[in-house]
Structure formats: C-alpha cells, structure tokens
Amino acid sequence: MNVQGESQTAGVKADFDAVIIGAGFSGMYMLHSLRDKLDLNATVFEAGDGVGGTWYWNRYPGARCDSDSYIYCYTFDKNLLQEWNWSERYPEQDEILRYLEHCAERFDLKPDIQFGKRVVEVVFDDNTELWTVRTDKGDVVRARFVITAVGALSTANMPPINGLSSFGGKCYHTSQWPHDGVEFTAKRVGIIGTGATAVQAVPEIAQQAKHLTVFQRTPNFCVPARNGRVDPEVTKARKADYDGVRQRIKDSFFGFELNFIPKPVLETAPEEREQEFDKMWDAGGFSFWLANYQDMFFSKEANDVIADYLKRKIRSIVNDPVTAEKLTPKTYPYGTKRQPLDTNYFETFNKKNVELVDASADGPIEEITPNGIRAGGKEYPLDIIVVATGFDALTGPLKKLGIKGRGGRALAQEWEDGPQTYLGLAIAGYPNLFTITGPQSPSVLSNMPVSIEQHVEWITECIAHMRRNKLATIEATPQAQDTWGAHVAEVVNSTLMPVANSWYMGANIAGKARRFLPYLGPEGVGGYRRKCADVAEKGYEGFAFASEGQGGTVRTIAA
C-alpha cells in the first residue's frame, strides 16, 4: 500500500494513509509501526531539523534523562537492546539524541520524515472523511489518519513578566536553547524557576558564572540522582534478562522496576522507616517517590512523616539556616509535584557566588528591567536571564495544532475547561485522530517509553482491525468519553495530588482550567494497559465506527 494517493474515500484521494506529527520517541516508533508492520503510506511532519523531540530542543546545561537508561529506550526490538550501550545511569541529552539518531538510521525512518515543518492546522472534512493537514511552510496534504506525537512537555511556558523585551542582555528559555551553547564565564546570571529543569541547570551554571541568582517561587522536594557509570556486570545481567525486564516494567505501576512498600508508614516503627528512607535516599533515583510507603499519597499524616525526612536532609545540606528554610517546601504534600532528581542542587547554595531570591520571603518578581530583574523592591543586575518555567503541559501542544473535528468544532475551544478524551487516546467528534500519551493517560506519570510503546502498539492494531473489517472511521463516543473523564477525576480525588498547585493540575499557566491532566489509575501503567487491551478485545468498546457502504457510510457503535 506504499503508493501515494492510493487511499480513497468518497472519490477523493488521500495523499497519505497517515500523517504523524512529531519525530521524537513517539513519532519515530509510530512511523516504523505503520510503515513496516502495516505497509501504510505514512509521513511525519517535524518542526525541528532533526529527530529527537524533547531531546532535540532541550539542550540546557545539565539536561539529562531521569529514568534509568536501561529502561529509557525502545524495548520492541531485542537486537537493538543488545547492541546499544549506555555510558551512565542517566545519560545526558546529547547521548540520548545520538541514540535516537541511531534508531532513525537503523530503521531507515528519515526518508519519510519532513523536517523543519511545523503543523499549524488539522481539519476534518465531513464529506470526504479525510483530514487536511497544513504546515507553516505551505504544505497541504490529506490523510485518512492523523496521529499526534507532539510530546506532553513541548509547548514552552513564557511567564507574563513586565519588561521582558526591554532586557539589554541575553535571555534564553531552557526548552529553546541555542544549539551551540551559551557562555556563562564571567557573567552575572539569573535563573527563573526551581522545577526539575532548573534543578539540573543550577549546579552546572554555578560552576561557570561569575554570580548566579536563583529566583524561586515554590521550593521543591529534591532527591539525589546518584548518577554514574553502571557496573558492567549489572549491564550484562540486564541484557540477559531483557524479556523479564520488559514484562516487569509493562506490568508495573509507573513503568519502572519499582514497587511500593505495602505496609503503611504509620504502622511502621520509627527506626524501621528511617532505615527504609536511608536506603532509598542512598539508592537515588525515583525510589523515594515511587517505591515508598503507598499511604503517603492518601494520608496527610503519613505524608508528613516522609516529608519530614526530606526537610531534615535539606537543612543538613544547606549551611545557611535562612537559605535552608527558603529551600524547604511547606505548602504542599510530598510527591504531589514532579519529583526532581538532583546532583549537588542543595549543595550549590553553599557557594559564595550563588544567591537565592524567594518570592514568599524576599518578594516576587515585579519586572524585568534593561539591566536585570527587579524583585521585592530590589534590582538584581544581570547579563543573562535563563527562563526555566516549564511548559503548558499535555493540552498545550495539542491545542496549538489548530485541530478542527466534525462540523468545524475546534479542539482548543472545547478544551477551555479541561481535556476530554477516551483513554487519553481518542476524542469524541474527532474521527481517526489518535493522541499518543495524551491527557487522561498515564503519560508523564510513567517512564515515557513504556507508555509510548503501549499507545503506538494499540493504535497500530486498531488501524489493522479497521483495514481487516473495511472500516472508514473510528471515534470515541461521548458517553465513553464522559465516563472515562469521571473515572480519571474520581481516582485522583481520592489522593493528595489535587492539593498542590502543580503543572499536573495546570496551575502553572495563568487562566488554565484546574484539572488533573494525566491518569493516575488504581493499578498504574499495568492496569491501564490491561484496560486498553480489554477495550480492544470487546470490539473496541466505547468507540463508534463508520463502514463504507453503498450510498454513503453506515455508522455502527461497538458494544
């Protein structure tokens, strides 16, 4: 079926069977699956000049993966797992980009990727039942299917700070970093934000800059990454057991080889739980977040016990007690915001050339001036400003695509009060549109490649099912979508997660509806995978199909 224009509906030819938007982990595997497994004529539109997605754009100092490298990779190809060797526990941006470049070459993906083209409009035609996709370079193509692989964290959040355009120095957002780097030597640098990105960047910038001023709105609970070379014997054992590793992460709660402690922390003797905390702290990584006592997500009293341990760690690391208190979170439960992994983050504030400006104690940022940043009535002279304020997560990248479904309904408008999806994969009123790791799926609450592979494989089999049964379109039913949305809300509302003003809740974007954006299922990634498989086994329960027939289409709804 690899002949352009062979797909046909109502007499109108499609240019492609499928258009994929984005060439990161998601888009590359989606292309491979549709082209090489189903023999579909597919193309990818990618705004960047190369593959990589997140790892193409995010090149700020200290940028690296925070999932263990042996599971932050494709697992669908056994030979690839054996061939590739990672240098560290958490590889840096450039190494991950080299890996993705290697995969693009290995699977010969680049001939079907159109680089340097940003999708600006995706419109469904009710008569032809095809999508028209437009790019900023003037491309106009029709496709039967559109699959968004834009990433959950790809639309930068530029805070509305007065005077930004007046600054006389250089200003950089961490997600739009110059490919040739930034020279900080002998410079006065200010960084706005203290999220996971800033936690990686601050120690690196502080080593180069003459002076670094960190502007903090909300302090973060950080745990050590414990990065370093992996024991060759450990690597060898993992490669020998990749079938087991793959099955365990697929069945796990968060896509890692980590499991919660089933015993409640409040029923554990203080000496025993302190030993457990020490063990997780020393191990580093996400153990403290994702392999702790499970009741920390449900009980404020249990959460306080765990948070107290981390607060004591901060106070023991930071020499100045006033600075230590500013760096100690007090307004939200532990684990309800994204867990940053740090390498010498708190230690960096012991350096003489590093200063912390805290919005609650010292006063918020009032404006950016030609010479620097004014906060709390004081001006901080700067040569470079680094904006590390994160992203308009999950919904932002999709709303920017100009998607219009049946009857011209605009996705951006329909989602003004929050996302509405079925399984985080499909949207009622938007036929043949699939969203890889979209809102209301595990997405950012998981090791991303695990969830990406699950979505790609589900979408691939769904399209194969349609081809076998001569089905023209598939879309979520409004009823299934409403039921799923209610389930997503019910699950998260039983936890402490909604308490925090996190980007999980959309709280970092002014005017954005306060909704929990990902899916925190009762059985996590493994349970969600089984739910999606069950939907497919029941004839795609909750979806409506249209079959091509004489005199038009015949609409059917799966049981």
PDB file of C-alpha atoms in Angstrom, residues 286-488:
ATOM      1  CA  PHE A 286      12.827   7.694  41.784  1.00  0.00           C
ATOM      2  CA  SER A 287      12.910   5.105  44.579  1.00  0.00           C
ATOM      3  CA  PHE A 288      11.962   7.685  47.203  1.00  0.00           C
ATOM      4  CA  TRP A 289       8.964   8.791  45.118  1.00  0.00           C
ATOM      5  CA  LEU A 290       7.738   5.600  43.509  1.00  0.00           C
ATOM      6  CA  ALA A 291       8.872   2.837  45.871  1.00  0.00           C
ATOM      7  CA  ASN A 292       7.988   4.466  49.189  1.00  0.00           C
ATOM      8  CA  TYR A 293       5.112   3.719  51.553  1.00  0.00           C
ATOM      9  CA  GLN A 294       1.981   3.899  49.393  1.00  0.00           C
ATOM     10  CA  ASP A 295      -0.130   5.596  52.046  1.00  0.00           C
ATOM     11  CA  MET A 296       1.880   8.793  51.513  1.00  0.00           C
ATOM     12  CA  PHE A 297      -0.382   9.579  48.515  1.00  0.00           C
ATOM     13  CA  PHE A 298      -3.595   9.189  50.525  1.00  0.00           C
ATOM     14  CA  SER A 299      -2.932  10.298  54.095  1.00  0.00           C
ATOM     15  CA  LYS A 300      -1.615  13.742  55.025  1.00  0.00           C
ATOM     16  CA  GLU A 301      -0.388  12.322  58.333  1.00  0.00           C
ATOM     17  CA  ALA A 302       1.571   9.601  56.522  1.00  0.00           C
ATOM     18  CA  ASN A 303       2.860  12.111  54.005  1.00  0.00           C
ATOM     19  CA  ASP A 304       4.128  14.388  56.780  1.00  0.00           C
ATOM     20  CA  VAL A 305       6.304  11.577  58.135  1.00  0.00           C
ATOM     21  CA  ILE A 306       8.008  11.120  54.780  1.00  0.00           C
ATOM     22  CA  ALA A 307       8.244  14.840  54.019  1.00  0.00           C
ATOM     23  CA  ASP A 308       9.853  15.470  57.396  1.00  0.00           C
ATOM     24  CA  TYR A 309      12.750  13.185  56.443  1.00  0.00           C
ATOM     25  CA  LEU A 310      13.408  15.206  53.275  1.00  0.00           C
ATOM     26  CA  LYS A 311      13.152  18.508  55.122  1.00  0.00           C
ATOM     27  CA  ARG A 312      15.769  17.312  57.591  1.00  0.00           C
ATOM     28  CA  LYS A 313      18.017  16.405  54.672  1.00  0.00           C
ATOM     29  CA  ILE A 314      17.724  19.890  53.164  1.00  0.00           C
ATOM     30  CA  ARG A 315      18.574  21.532  56.495  1.00  0.00           C
ATOM     31  CA  SER A 316      21.575  19.244  56.953  1.00  0.00           C
ATOM     32  CA  ILE A 317      22.983  20.030  53.478  1.00  0.00           C
ATOM     33  CA  VAL A 318      22.480  23.806  53.247  1.00  0.00           C
ATOM     34  CA  ASN A 319      24.836  25.653  55.594  1.00  0.00           C
ATOM     35  CA  ASP A 320      22.915  28.901  55.992  1.00  0.00           C
ATOM     36  CA  PRO A 321      19.763  28.207  58.056  1.00  0.00           C
ATOM     37  CA  VAL A 322      17.859  31.111  56.482  1.00  0.00           C
ATOM     38  CA  THR A 323      18.557  29.825  52.968  1.00  0.00           C
ATOM     39  CA  ALA A 324      17.749  26.278  54.068  1.00  0.00           C
ATOM     40  CA  GLU A 325      14.317  27.378  55.286  1.00  0.00           C
ATOM     41  CA  LYS A 326      13.622  29.135  51.987  1.00  0.00           C
ATOM     42  CA  LEU A 327      14.510  25.922  50.153  1.00  0.00           C
ATOM     43  CA  THR A 328      12.254  23.786  52.369  1.00  0.00           C
ATOM     44  CA  PRO A 329       8.740  23.139  50.955  1.00  0.00           C
ATOM     45  CA  LYS A 330       5.917  23.828  53.386  1.00  0.00           C
ATOM     46  CA  THR A 331       2.800  24.442  51.295  1.00  0.00           C
ATOM     47  CA  TYR A 332       2.068  21.105  49.617  1.00  0.00           C
ATOM     48  CA  PRO A 333       2.407  17.365  50.358  1.00  0.00           C
ATOM     49  CA  TYR A 334       5.461  15.485  49.187  1.00  0.00           C
ATOM     50  CA  GLY A 335       5.046  13.629  45.876  1.00  0.00           C
ATOM     51  CA  THR A 336       2.213  15.792  44.562  1.00  0.00           C
ATOM     52  CA  LYS A 337       4.567  17.724  42.279  1.00  0.00           C
ATOM     53  CA  ARG A 338       7.010  16.339  39.723  1.00  0.00           C
ATOM     54  CA  GLN A 339       9.951  14.758  41.549  1.00  0.00           C
ATOM     55  CA  PRO A 340      13.261  16.412  40.548  1.00  0.00           C
ATOM     56  CA  LEU A 341      16.429  14.342  40.758  1.00  0.00           C
ATOM     57  CA  ASP A 342      19.420  16.421  41.729  1.00  0.00           C
ATOM     58  CA  THR A 343      23.172  16.275  41.627  1.00  0.00           C
ATOM     59  CA  ASN A 344      24.510  18.836  44.116  1.00  0.00           C
ATOM     60  CA  TYR A 345      21.492  21.138  43.809  1.00  0.00           C
ATOM     61  CA  PHE A 346      21.192  21.981  47.501  1.00  0.00           C
ATOM     62  CA  GLU A 347      24.986  21.967  47.879  1.00  0.00           C
ATOM     63  CA  THR A 348      25.199  24.667  45.198  1.00  0.00           C
ATOM     64  CA  PHE A 349      23.564  27.176  47.560  1.00  0.00           C
ATOM     65  CA  ASN A 350      26.629  26.874  49.804  1.00  0.00           C
ATOM     66  CA  LYS A 351      28.729  28.530  47.090  1.00  0.00           C
ATOM     67  CA  LYS A 352      29.650  32.185  47.585  1.00  0.00           C
ATOM     68  CA  ASN A 353      28.666  33.104  44.029  1.00  0.00           C
ATOM     69  CA  VAL A 354      25.092  31.769  44.376  1.00  0.00           C
ATOM     70  CA  GLU A 355      22.159  33.736  45.792  1.00  0.00           C
ATOM     71  CA  LEU A 356      18.565  32.651  46.374  1.00  0.00           C
ATOM     72  CA  VAL A 357      15.701  35.125  45.951  1.00  0.00           C
ATOM     73  CA  ASP A 358      12.485  33.665  47.349  1.00  0.00           C
ATOM     74  CA  ALA A 359       9.141  35.114  46.231  1.00  0.00           C
ATOM     75  CA  SER A 360       7.452  34.468  49.582  1.00  0.00           C
ATOM     76  CA  ALA A 361      10.234  35.836  51.806  1.00  0.00           C
ATOM     77  CA  ASP A 362      12.059  38.367  49.626  1.00  0.00           C
ATOM     78  CA  GLY A 363       9.226  39.453  47.363  1.00  0.00           C
ATOM     79  CA  PRO A 364       8.061  38.315  43.904  1.00  0.00           C
ATOM     80  CA  ILE A 365       9.490  39.334  40.554  1.00  0.00           C
ATOM     81  CA  GLU A 366       7.999  42.729  39.713  1.00  0.00           C
ATOM     82  CA  GLU A 367       9.545  43.389  36.324  1.00  0.00           C
ATOM     83  CA  ILE A 368      12.487  42.815  34.062  1.00  0.00           C
ATOM     84  CA  THR A 369      14.463  45.979  33.505  1.00  0.00           C
ATOM     85  CA  PRO A 370      17.080  46.833  30.864  1.00  0.00           C
ATOM     86  CA  ASN A 371      19.745  45.911  33.456  1.00  0.00           C
ATOM     87  CA  GLY A 372      18.271  42.864  35.150  1.00  0.00           C
ATOM     88  CA  ILE A 373      15.370  41.724  37.351  1.00  0.00           C
ATOM     89  CA  ARG A 374      13.521  43.742  39.986  1.00  0.00           C
ATOM     90  CA  ALA A 375      12.081  41.621  42.789  1.00  0.00           C
ATOM     91  CA  GLY A 376      10.871  42.651  46.241  1.00  0.00           C
ATOM     92  CA  GLY A 377      11.774  46.266  45.537  1.00  0.00           C
ATOM     93  CA  LYS A 378      15.407  45.422  44.724  1.00  0.00           C
ATOM     94  CA  GLU A 379      17.079  45.315  41.330  1.00  0.00           C
ATOM     95  CA  TYR A 380      19.444  42.431  40.572  1.00  0.00           C
ATOM     96  CA  PRO A 381      21.866  43.396  37.768  1.00  0.00           C
ATOM     97  CA  LEU A 382      22.276  40.573  35.212  1.00  0.00           C
ATOM     98  CA  ASP A 383      23.977  39.825  31.922  1.00  0.00           C
ATOM     99  CA  ILE A 384      21.971  36.672  31.123  1.00  0.00           C
ATOM    100  CA  ILE A 385      18.482  35.551  32.137  1.00  0.00           C
ATOM    101  CA  VAL A 386      17.581  31.850  31.948  1.00  0.00           C
ATOM    102  CA  VAL A 387      13.850  31.156  31.958  1.00  0.00           C
ATOM    103  CA  ALA A 388      13.169  27.689  33.415  1.00  0.00           C
ATOM    104  CA  THR A 389       9.417  27.987  33.874  1.00  0.00           C
ATOM    105  CA  GLY A 390       8.425  24.732  32.219  1.00  0.00           C
ATOM    106  CA  PHE A 391       5.591  24.013  29.855  1.00  0.00           C
ATOM    107  CA  ASP A 392       1.909  24.276  29.093  1.00  0.00           C
ATOM    108  CA  ALA A 393       1.732  20.555  29.758  1.00  0.00           C
ATOM    109  CA  LEU A 394      -0.240  17.876  27.901  1.00  0.00           C
ATOM    110  CA  THR A 395      -3.014  20.044  26.466  1.00  0.00           C
ATOM    111  CA  GLY A 396      -0.849  22.946  25.262  1.00  0.00           C
ATOM    112  CA  PRO A 397       0.897  21.088  22.420  1.00  0.00           C
ATOM    113  CA  LEU A 398      -2.408  19.702  21.098  1.00  0.00           C
ATOM    114  CA  LYS A 399      -4.298  22.997  21.314  1.00  0.00           C
ATOM    115  CA  LYS A 400      -1.582  24.680  19.204  1.00  0.00           C
ATOM    116  CA  LEU A 401      -2.155  22.350  16.237  1.00  0.00           C
ATOM    117  CA  GLY A 402      -5.337  24.079  15.082  1.00  0.00           C
ATOM    118  CA  ILE A 403      -7.346  20.858  15.212  1.00  0.00           C
ATOM    119  CA  LYS A 404     -10.944  21.039  13.977  1.00  0.00           C
ATOM    120  CA  GLY A 405     -13.168  17.967  14.010  1.00  0.00           C
ATOM    121  CA  ARG A 406     -16.678  17.197  12.843  1.00  0.00           C
ATOM    122  CA  GLY A 407     -18.717  20.301  11.999  1.00  0.00           C
ATOM    123  CA  GLY A 408     -15.670  22.529  12.383  1.00  0.00           C
ATOM    124  CA  ARG A 409     -15.549  22.062  16.167  1.00  0.00           C
ATOM    125  CA  ALA A 410     -12.244  23.455  17.437  1.00  0.00           C
ATOM    126  CA  LEU A 411     -10.345  21.352  19.963  1.00  0.00           C
ATOM    127  CA  ALA A 412      -8.748  24.399  21.607  1.00  0.00           C
ATOM    128  CA  GLN A 413     -12.195  25.814  22.397  1.00  0.00           C
ATOM    129  CA  GLU A 414     -13.680  22.507  23.522  1.00  0.00           C
ATOM    130  CA  TRP A 415     -10.811  22.067  25.966  1.00  0.00           C
ATOM    131  CA  GLU A 416     -11.070  25.503  27.560  1.00  0.00           C
ATOM    132  CA  ASP A 417     -12.461  23.853  30.708  1.00  0.00           C
ATOM    133  CA  GLY A 418     -10.000  20.973  30.567  1.00  0.00           C
ATOM    134  CA  PRO A 419      -9.292  17.971  28.336  1.00  0.00           C
ATOM    135  CA  GLN A 420     -11.990  15.475  27.399  1.00  0.00           C
ATOM    136  CA  THR A 421     -10.751  12.189  25.967  1.00  0.00           C
ATOM    137  CA  TYR A 422     -11.399   8.480  25.958  1.00  0.00           C
ATOM    138  CA  LEU A 423      -8.416   6.610  27.411  1.00  0.00           C
ATOM    139  CA  GLY A 424      -6.221   9.598  26.563  1.00  0.00           C
ATOM    140  CA  LEU A 425      -6.104   8.092  23.064  1.00  0.00           C
ATOM    141  CA  ALA A 426      -9.116   9.453  21.196  1.00  0.00           C
ATOM    142  CA  ILE A 427     -11.614  12.329  21.325  1.00  0.00           C
ATOM    143  CA  ALA A 428     -15.342  12.286  20.575  1.00  0.00           C
ATOM    144  CA  GLY A 429     -16.087  14.229  17.398  1.00  0.00           C
ATOM    145  CA  TYR A 430     -12.555  13.823  16.006  1.00  0.00           C
ATOM    146  CA  PRO A 431     -12.573  10.663  13.841  1.00  0.00           C
ATOM    147  CA  ASN A 432      -9.352   8.822  13.048  1.00  0.00           C
ATOM    148  CA  LEU A 433      -7.365  11.148  15.320  1.00  0.00           C
ATOM    149  CA  PHE A 434      -5.142   9.446  17.900  1.00  0.00           C
ATOM    150  CA  THR A 435      -3.135  11.164  20.646  1.00  0.00           C
ATOM    151  CA  ILE A 436      -0.026   9.291  21.799  1.00  0.00           C
ATOM    152  CA  THR A 437       0.383   9.728  25.581  1.00  0.00           C
ATOM    153  CA  GLY A 438      -2.337  12.351  25.527  1.00  0.00           C
ATOM    154  CA  PRO A 439      -4.071  13.902  28.536  1.00  0.00           C
ATOM    155  CA  GLN A 440      -6.001  11.459  30.737  1.00  0.00           C
ATOM    156  CA  SER A 441      -3.494   8.669  30.013  1.00  0.00           C
ATOM    157  CA  PRO A 442      -0.573   7.703  32.344  1.00  0.00           C
ATOM    158  CA  SER A 443       1.808   9.764  30.178  1.00  0.00           C
ATOM    159  CA  VAL A 444       4.006  11.954  32.431  1.00  0.00           C
ATOM    160  CA  LEU A 445       3.257   9.780  35.469  1.00  0.00           C
ATOM    161  CA  SER A 446       5.205   6.949  33.880  1.00  0.00           C
ATOM    162  CA  ASN A 447       8.529   6.081  32.340  1.00  0.00           C
ATOM    163  CA  MET A 448       7.628   7.609  28.986  1.00  0.00           C
ATOM    164  CA  PRO A 449       8.965   4.981  26.521  1.00  0.00           C
ATOM    165  CA  VAL A 450       6.845   2.313  28.231  1.00  0.00           C
ATOM    166  CA  SER A 451       3.651   4.305  27.750  1.00  0.00           C
ATOM    167  CA  ILE A 452       4.672   5.409  24.252  1.00  0.00           C
ATOM    168  CA  GLU A 453       5.210   1.833  23.087  1.00  0.00           C
ATOM    169  CA  GLN A 454       1.871   0.750  24.551  1.00  0.00           C
ATOM    170  CA  HIS A 455      -0.011   3.530  22.749  1.00  0.00           C
ATOM    171  CA  VAL A 456       1.770   3.015  19.433  1.00  0.00           C
ATOM    172  CA  GLU A 457       1.095  -0.720  19.510  1.00  0.00           C
ATOM    173  CA  TRP A 458      -2.573  -0.204  20.443  1.00  0.00           C
ATOM    174  CA  ILE A 459      -3.083   2.352  17.647  1.00  0.00           C
ATOM    175  CA  THR A 460      -1.330   0.079  15.147  1.00  0.00           C
ATOM    176  CA  GLU A 461      -3.564  -2.866  15.992  1.00  0.00           C
ATOM    177  CA  CYS A 462      -6.660  -0.644  15.924  1.00  0.00           C
ATOM    178  CA  ILE A 463      -5.875   0.528  12.391  1.00  0.00           C
ATOM    179  CA  ALA A 464      -5.122  -3.070  11.374  1.00  0.00           C
ATOM    180  CA  HIS A 465      -8.552  -4.049  12.740  1.00  0.00           C
ATOM    181  CA  MET A 466     -10.173  -1.318  10.650  1.00  0.00           C
ATOM    182  CA  ARG A 467      -8.423  -2.479   7.491  1.00  0.00           C
ATOM    183  CA  ARG A 468      -9.448  -6.089   8.084  1.00  0.00           C
ATOM    184  CA  ASN A 469     -13.070  -5.045   8.536  1.00  0.00           C
ATOM    185  CA  LYS A 470     -13.176  -2.355   5.838  1.00  0.00           C
ATOM    186  CA  LEU A 471     -13.989   0.404   8.352  1.00  0.00           C
ATOM    187  CA  ALA A 472     -13.604   4.011   7.259  1.00  0.00           C
ATOM    188  CA  THR A 473     -13.524   5.868  10.587  1.00  0.00           C
ATOM    189  CA  ILE A 474     -13.308   5.345  14.327  1.00  0.00           C
ATOM    190  CA  GLU A 475     -14.033   7.838  17.085  1.00  0.00           C
ATOM    191  CA  ALA A 476     -14.781   7.818  20.785  1.00  0.00           C
ATOM    192  CA  THR A 477     -18.431   8.045  21.795  1.00  0.00           C
ATOM    193  CA  PRO A 478     -19.437  10.983  24.012  1.00  0.00           C
ATOM    194  CA  GLN A 479     -20.742   8.555  26.625  1.00  0.00           C
ATOM    195  CA  ALA A 480     -17.457   6.640  26.835  1.00  0.00           C
ATOM    196  CA  GLN A 481     -15.560   9.920  26.998  1.00  0.00           C
ATOM    197  CA  ASP A 482     -17.708  11.247  29.837  1.00  0.00           C
ATOM    198  CA  THR A 483     -17.382   8.004  31.775  1.00  0.00           C
ATOM    199  CA  TRP A 484     -13.611   7.983  31.358  1.00  0.00           C
ATOM    200  CA  GLY A 485     -13.283  11.614  32.459  1.00  0.00           C
ATOM    201  CA  ALA A 486     -15.357  10.927  35.572  1.00  0.00           C
ATOM    202  CA  HIS A 487     -13.169   7.912  36.357  1.00  0.00           C
ATOM    203  CA  VAL A 488      -9.942   9.919  35.962  1.00  0.00           C
TER     204      VAL A 488
END
